[in-house]
Amino acid sequence: MKKILILMVVIMGYNATYGQQVKDLRYFYTDKNKYNPSSLSVTRIYYKDINNYFTPFLGQWKSTTGNQTFVVTLWKETQRPTEENGDIVFYCDKIFGHYQIFVDYGLSTQSLLYTSQINIGSTTQSWDTVILGKVVQPNKLSGSIQDVVGPNQNPDFPQGVEGNLSMTIISGTLPLTANWKIIRSSGMRRSNQPRVFTIPTNVILTKI
């Protein structure tokens, strides 16, 4: 009985010191204290997709140019931790994604030209995601994307070309459509670092 009481006290103490505060994801960019160093008395904030703004984006989208079709798959990851110095400082809902480029999509001659689900450089580890985004207001996703396909497969730069991604759903469309835009991330680059995107950077996507 004594051991049970001790265990209960430990569990209660853990829950008290590692509490969690759930906040609407729209506060993610305005909160200034989310990166404060954690301690045993800090409450971890969980930035949650309370209003289900993620929902319209989840699933598959496509855009066809000529005989090539670009297909994007997006899914939701809930309560993903962000760490600093080995300690979790907050949690956040995020959108992850991968993409593929097909030739003759939907036809008997269909073939896969590129896929982002490849190994990272010369390792045996594959990309968990190449798209990382959030939706803090209705119908607008913002985030980052890594173009790891095509001529961008340089062993010195396995991340390919990094870009800032925006995807805005066009209201009143059926099936649902969205503006997909990518701008190359700023910063210094080495002479052999990939600079040109293989994937589309400014197209209208249609939800499949």
C-alpha positions as YAML, in Angstrom:
chain: A
units: angstrom
residues:
- id: 1
  name: MET
  ca: [0.00, 0.00, 0.00]
- id: 2
  name: LYS
  ca: [2.87, 2.32, 0.88]
- id: 3
  name: LYS
  ca: [4.47, 1.76, -2.55]
- id: 4
  name: ILE
  ca: [1.18, 2.62, -4.27]
- id: 5
  name: LEU
  ca: [0.88, 5.89, -2.36]
- id: 6
  name: ILE
  ca: [4.44, 6.85, -3.25]
- id: 7
  name: LEU
  ca: [3.78, 6.12, -6.93]
- id: 8
  name: MET
  ca: [0.63, 8.25, -6.89]
- id: 9
  name: VAL
  ca: [2.50, 11.16, -5.33]
- id: 10
  name: VAL
  ca: [5.23, 10.92, -8.00]
- id: 11
  name: ILE
  ca: [2.68, 10.85, -10.83]
- id: 12
  name: MET
  ca: [0.75, 13.80, -9.40]
- id: 13
  name: GLY
  ca: [3.97, 15.75, -9.00]
- id: 14
  name: TYR
  ca: [4.97, 15.00, -12.59]
- id: 15
  name: ASN
  ca: [1.63, 16.18, -13.94]
- id: 16
  name: ALA
  ca: [1.82, 19.34, -11.86]
- id: 17
  name: THR
  ca: [5.30, 20.30, -13.00]
- id: 18
  name: TYR
  ca: [4.84, 19.26, -16.63]
- id: 19
  name: GLY
  ca: [1.42, 20.77, -17.21]
- id: 20
  name: GLN
  ca: [0.09, 21.65, -20.62]
- id: 21
  name: GLN
  ca: [-1.76, 24.72, -21.84]
- id: 22
  name: VAL
  ca: [-3.75, 24.32, -25.05]
- id: 23
  name: LYS
  ca: [-3.90, 27.42, -27.24]
- id: 24
  name: ASP
  ca: [-5.38, 28.17, -30.64]
- id: 25
  name: LEU
  ca: [-2.78, 27.72, -33.38]
- id: 26
  name: ARG
  ca: [-3.43, 31.28, -34.58]
- id: 27
  name: TYR
  ca: [-1.40, 32.54, -31.61]
- id: 28
  name: PHE
  ca: [1.70, 30.63, -32.72]
- id: 29
  name: TYR
  ca: [3.33, 33.55, -34.56]
- id: 30
  name: THR
  ca: [2.42, 36.22, -32.00]
- id: 31
  name: ASP
  ca: [3.39, 34.46, -28.77]
- id: 32
  name: LYS
  ca: [6.85, 35.63, -27.75]
- id: 33
  name: ASN
  ca: [7.42, 33.22, -24.87]
- id: 34
  name: LYS
  ca: [7.08, 29.87, -26.62]
- id: 35
  name: TYR
  ca: [10.85, 29.45, -26.99]
- id: 36
  name: ASN
  ca: [11.64, 30.26, -23.36]
- id: 37
  name: PRO
  ca: [14.02, 27.66, -21.87]
- id: 38
  name: SER
  ca: [12.06, 24.87, -20.20]
- id: 39
  name: SER
  ca: [12.40, 23.92, -16.57]
- id: 40
  name: LEU
  ca: [10.60, 21.53, -14.25]
- id: 41
  name: SER
  ca: [8.04, 24.22, -13.43]
- id: 42
  name: VAL
  ca: [7.29, 25.35, -16.99]
- id: 43
  name: THR
  ca: [3.94, 24.62, -18.61]
- id: 44
  name: ARG
  ca: [4.33, 23.39, -22.17]
- id: 45
  name: ILE
  ca: [2.05, 25.17, -24.61]
- id: 46
  name: TYR
  ca: [0.25, 23.07, -27.20]
- id: 47
  name: TYR
  ca: [-0.70, 25.12, -30.28]
- id: 48
  name: LYS
  ca: [-3.69, 23.17, -31.56]
- id: 49
  name: ASP
  ca: [-5.72, 23.33, -34.76]
- id: 50
  name: ILE
  ca: [-8.82, 24.04, -32.70]
- id: 51
  name: ASN
  ca: [-10.86, 25.45, -35.60]
- id: 52
  name: ASN
  ca: [-9.97, 22.61, -38.00]
- id: 53
  name: TYR
  ca: [-8.37, 25.02, -40.47]
- id: 54
  name: PHE
  ca: [-6.14, 22.12, -41.59]
- id: 55
  name: THR
  ca: [-9.04, 19.97, -42.80]
- id: 56
  name: PRO
  ca: [-9.58, 21.39, -46.35]
- id: 57
  name: PHE
  ca: [-5.88, 20.93, -47.17]
- id: 58
  name: LEU
  ca: [-5.57, 17.29, -46.16]
- id: 59
  name: GLY
  ca: [-5.48, 14.66, -48.89]
- id: 60
  name: GLN
  ca: [-4.20, 14.70, -52.47]
- id: 61
  name: TRP
  ca: [-3.94, 17.56, -54.95]
- id: 62
  name: LYS
  ca: [-2.81, 17.59, -58.58]
- id: 63
  name: SER
  ca: [-1.83, 19.86, -61.44]
- id: 64
  name: THR
  ca: [-1.15, 18.79, -65.03]
- id: 65
  name: THR
  ca: [1.14, 20.53, -67.52]
- id: 66
  name: GLY
  ca: [1.58, 18.79, -70.86]
- id: 67
  name: ASN
  ca: [1.97, 15.08, -70.15]
- id: 68
  name: GLN
  ca: [3.32, 15.60, -66.61]
- id: 69
  name: THR
  ca: [1.13, 15.63, -63.51]
- id: 70
  name: PHE
  ca: [2.32, 16.97, -60.16]
- id: 71
  name: VAL
  ca: [0.63, 15.23, -57.21]
- id: 72
  name: VAL
  ca: [0.88, 16.54, -53.64]
- id: 73
  name: THR
  ca: [-0.16, 14.52, -50.60]
- id: 74
  name: LEU
  ca: [-0.74, 16.37, -47.32]
- id: 75
  name: TRP
  ca: [-1.53, 15.00, -43.87]
- id: 76
  name: LYS
  ca: [-1.82, 16.29, -40.33]
- id: 77
  name: GLU
  ca: [0.59, 15.57, -37.49]
- id: 78
  name: THR
  ca: [-0.85, 16.47, -34.08]
- id: 79
  name: GLN
  ca: [1.00, 17.70, -31.01]
- id: 80
  name: ARG
  ca: [4.46, 17.57, -32.59]
- id: 81
  name: PRO
  ca: [7.16, 18.56, -30.06]
- id: 82
  name: THR
  ca: [9.73, 21.29, -30.65]
- id: 83
  name: GLU
  ca: [12.94, 20.89, -28.69]
- id: 84
  name: GLU
  ca: [15.63, 23.30, -27.58]
- id: 85
  name: ASN
  ca: [18.84, 22.10, -25.96]
- id: 86
  name: GLY
  ca: [17.35, 18.62, -25.71]
- id: 87
  name: ASP
  ca: [14.21, 19.72, -23.87]
- id: 88
  name: ILE
  ca: [10.68, 20.07, -25.24]
- id: 89
  name: VAL
  ca: [9.63, 23.73, -25.19]
- id: 90
  name: PHE
  ca: [6.22, 23.51, -26.87]
- id: 91
  name: TYR
  ca: [3.95, 21.34, -29.01]
- id: 92
  name: CYS
  ca: [2.24, 22.23, -32.27]
- id: 93
  name: ASP
  ca: [-0.07, 20.74, -34.90]
- id: 94
  name: LYS
  ca: [1.61, 20.70, -38.31]
- id: 95
  name: ILE
  ca: [0.94, 19.71, -41.90]
- id: 96
  name: PHE
  ca: [3.43, 17.31, -43.47]
- id: 97
  name: GLY
  ca: [3.63, 16.28, -47.10]
- id: 98
  name: HIS
  ca: [5.28, 14.54, -50.04]
- id: 99
  name: TYR
  ca: [4.98, 14.93, -53.80]
- id: 100
  name: GLN
  ca: [5.30, 12.94, -57.01]
- id: 101
  name: ILE
  ca: [5.53, 13.77, -60.71]
- id: 102
  name: PHE
  ca: [3.91, 11.34, -63.15]
- id: 103
  name: VAL
  ca: [4.00, 11.02, -66.92]
- id: 104
  name: ASP
  ca: [0.63, 10.18, -68.56]
- id: 105
  name: TYR
  ca: [-1.15, 10.24, -65.20]
- id: 106
  name: GLY
  ca: [-4.32, 8.14, -65.20]
- id: 107
  name: LEU
  ca: [-3.54, 6.44, -68.52]
- id: 108
  name: SER
  ca: [-2.39, 2.90, -69.23]
- id: 109
  name: THR
  ca: [1.05, 4.34, -70.01]
- id: 110
  name: GLN
  ca: [1.36, 6.10, -66.65]
- id: 111
  name: SER
  ca: [4.86, 6.11, -65.16]
- id: 112
  name: LEU
  ca: [6.47, 7.73, -62.13]
- id: 113
  name: LEU
  ca: [9.08, 10.32, -63.08]
- id: 114
  name: TYR
  ca: [10.02, 11.70, -59.64]
- id: 115
  name: THR
  ca: [9.04, 11.12, -56.01]
- id: 116
  name: SER
  ca: [10.16, 12.92, -52.86]
- id: 117
  name: GLN
  ca: [9.99, 9.66, -50.90]
- id: 118
  name: ILE
  ca: [13.63, 8.80, -51.52]
- id: 119
  name: ASN
  ca: [16.65, 8.22, -49.34]
- id: 120
  name: ILE
  ca: [18.46, 11.19, -47.85]
- id: 121
  name: GLY
  ca: [21.72, 11.48, -49.80]
- id: 122
  name: SER
  ca: [23.74, 8.28, -49.56]
- id: 123
  name: THR
  ca: [22.03, 7.11, -46.35]
- id: 124
  name: THR
  ca: [19.32, 4.49, -45.97]
- id: 125
  name: GLN
  ca: [17.09, 6.95, -44.16]
- id: 126
  name: SER
  ca: [14.18, 8.39, -46.14]
- id: 127
  name: TRP
  ca: [12.50, 11.76, -45.76]
- id: 128
  name: ASP
  ca: [9.67, 11.77, -43.20]
- id: 129
  name: THR
  ca: [8.37, 14.86, -44.94]
- id: 130
  name: VAL
  ca: [9.57, 17.45, -47.44]
- id: 131
  name: ILE
  ca: [6.63, 19.80, -46.76]
- id: 132
  name: LEU
  ca: [6.15, 21.45, -43.39]
- id: 133
  name: GLY
  ca: [3.30, 23.90, -42.92]
- id: 134
  name: LYS
  ca: [0.74, 25.52, -40.67]
- id: 135
  name: VAL
  ca: [-2.70, 27.04, -41.24]
- id: 136
  name: VAL
  ca: [-3.37, 29.85, -38.77]
- id: 137
  name: GLN
  ca: [-6.18, 31.48, -40.75]
- id: 138
  name: PRO
  ca: [-8.91, 30.01, -42.95]
- id: 139
  name: ASN
  ca: [-7.86, 28.67, -46.37]
- id: 140
  name: LYS
  ca: [-4.21, 29.73, -46.27]
- id: 141
  name: LEU
  ca: [-1.28, 27.40, -45.65]
- id: 142
  name: SER
  ca: [2.24, 28.71, -45.20]
- id: 143
  name: GLY
  ca: [5.44, 26.82, -44.64]
- id: 144
  name: SER
  ca: [8.53, 25.38, -46.25]
- id: 145
  name: ILE
  ca: [9.31, 22.80, -48.92]
- id: 146
  name: GLN
  ca: [12.40, 20.91, -50.07]
- id: 147
  name: ASP
  ca: [12.76, 20.04, -53.75]
- id: 148
  name: VAL
  ca: [14.81, 16.84, -53.50]
- id: 149
  name: VAL
  ca: [14.09, 15.43, -56.96]
- id: 150
  name: GLY
  ca: [15.45, 15.62, -60.49]
- id: 151
  name: PRO
  ca: [18.79, 17.37, -61.10]
- id: 152
  name: ASN
  ca: [18.63, 18.68, -57.52]
- id: 153
  name: GLN
  ca: [19.96, 15.35, -56.22]
- id: 154
  name: ASN
  ca: [23.43, 16.59, -55.31]
- id: 155
  name: PRO
  ca: [25.12, 14.43, -52.61]
- id: 156
  name: ASP
  ca: [26.59, 17.58, -51.07]
- id: 157
  name: PHE
  ca: [23.11, 19.09, -50.74]
- id: 158
  name: PRO
  ca: [20.60, 16.27, -50.16]
- id: 159
  name: GLN
  ca: [17.96, 18.82, -49.18]
- id: 160
  name: GLY
  ca: [17.87, 20.09, -52.78]
- id: 161
  name: VAL
  ca: [16.37, 23.53, -53.24]
- id: 162
  name: GLU
  ca: [14.65, 24.97, -50.19]
- id: 163
  name: GLY
  ca: [11.63, 27.21, -50.69]
- id: 164
  name: ASN
  ca: [8.95, 29.14, -48.86]
- id: 165
  name: LEU
  ca: [5.56, 27.66, -49.65]
- id: 166
  name: SER
  ca: [2.12, 29.25, -49.73]
- id: 167
  name: MET
  ca: [-1.06, 27.44, -50.68]
- id: 168
  name: THR
  ca: [-4.32, 29.37, -50.77]
- id: 169
  name: ILE
  ca: [-7.66, 27.69, -51.34]
- id: 170
  name: ILE
  ca: [-9.84, 29.42, -53.93]
- id: 171
  name: SER
  ca: [-13.27, 29.90, -52.39]
- id: 172
  name: GLY
  ca: [-16.39, 28.66, -54.15]
- id: 173
  name: THR
  ca: [-14.62, 26.08, -56.33]
- id: 174
  name: LEU
  ca: [-15.86, 22.51, -56.78]
- id: 175
  name: PRO
  ca: [-13.82, 20.39, -56.88]
- id: 176
  name: LEU
  ca: [-11.69, 22.42, -54.52]
- id: 177
  name: THR
  ca: [-8.77, 24.31, -56.08]
- id: 178
  name: ALA
  ca: [-5.85, 26.21, -54.59]
- id: 179
  name: ASN
  ca: [-3.06, 28.57, -55.63]
- id: 180
  name: TRP
  ca: [0.30, 26.85, -55.08]
- id: 181
  name: LYS
  ca: [3.34, 29.15, -54.94]
- id: 182
  name: ILE
  ca: [6.97, 28.59, -53.98]
- id: 183
  name: ILE
  ca: [9.68, 31.23, -53.57]
- id: 184
  name: ARG
  ca: [13.27, 30.14, -53.12]
- id: 185
  name: SER
  ca: [14.52, 30.71, -49.58]
- id: 186
  name: SER
  ca: [16.96, 33.57, -49.17]
- id: 187
  name: GLY
  ca: [20.50, 33.19, -47.84]
- id: 188
  name: MET
  ca: [24.05, 32.58, -48.99]
- id: 189
  name: ARG
  ca: [24.64, 29.65, -51.37]
- id: 190
  name: ARG
  ca: [27.70, 27.78, -52.52]
- id: 191
  name: SER
  ca: [28.50, 27.67, -56.23]
- id: 192
  name: ASN
  ca: [27.44, 24.03, -56.63]
- id: 193
  name: GLN
  ca: [24.30, 24.30, -54.53]
- id: 194
  name: PRO
  ca: [21.05, 23.59, -56.46]
- id: 195
  name: ARG
  ca: [19.10, 26.72, -57.38]
- id: 196
  name: VAL
  ca: [16.41, 25.67, -59.87]
- id: 197
  name: PHE
  ca: [13.18, 23.95, -58.85]
- id: 198
  name: THR
  ca: [12.11, 20.76, -60.59]
- id: 199
  name: ILE
  ca: [8.63, 20.87, -59.04]
- id: 200
  name: PRO
  ca: [6.05, 23.51, -60.09]
- id: 201
  name: THR
  ca: [6.35, 26.84, -58.30]
- id: 202
  name: ASN
  ca: [3.21, 28.65, -59.46]
- id: 203
  name: VAL
  ca: [0.22, 26.50, -60.46]
- id: 204
  name: ILE
  ca: [-3.41, 25.86, -59.61]
- id: 205
  name: LEU
  ca: [-3.89, 22.58, -57.77]
- id: 206
  name: THR
  ca: [-7.15, 20.62, -57.85]
- id: 207
  name: LYS
  ca: [-8.11, 18.35, -54.98]
- id: 208
  name: ILE
  ca: [-8.45, 14.73, -56.04]
...
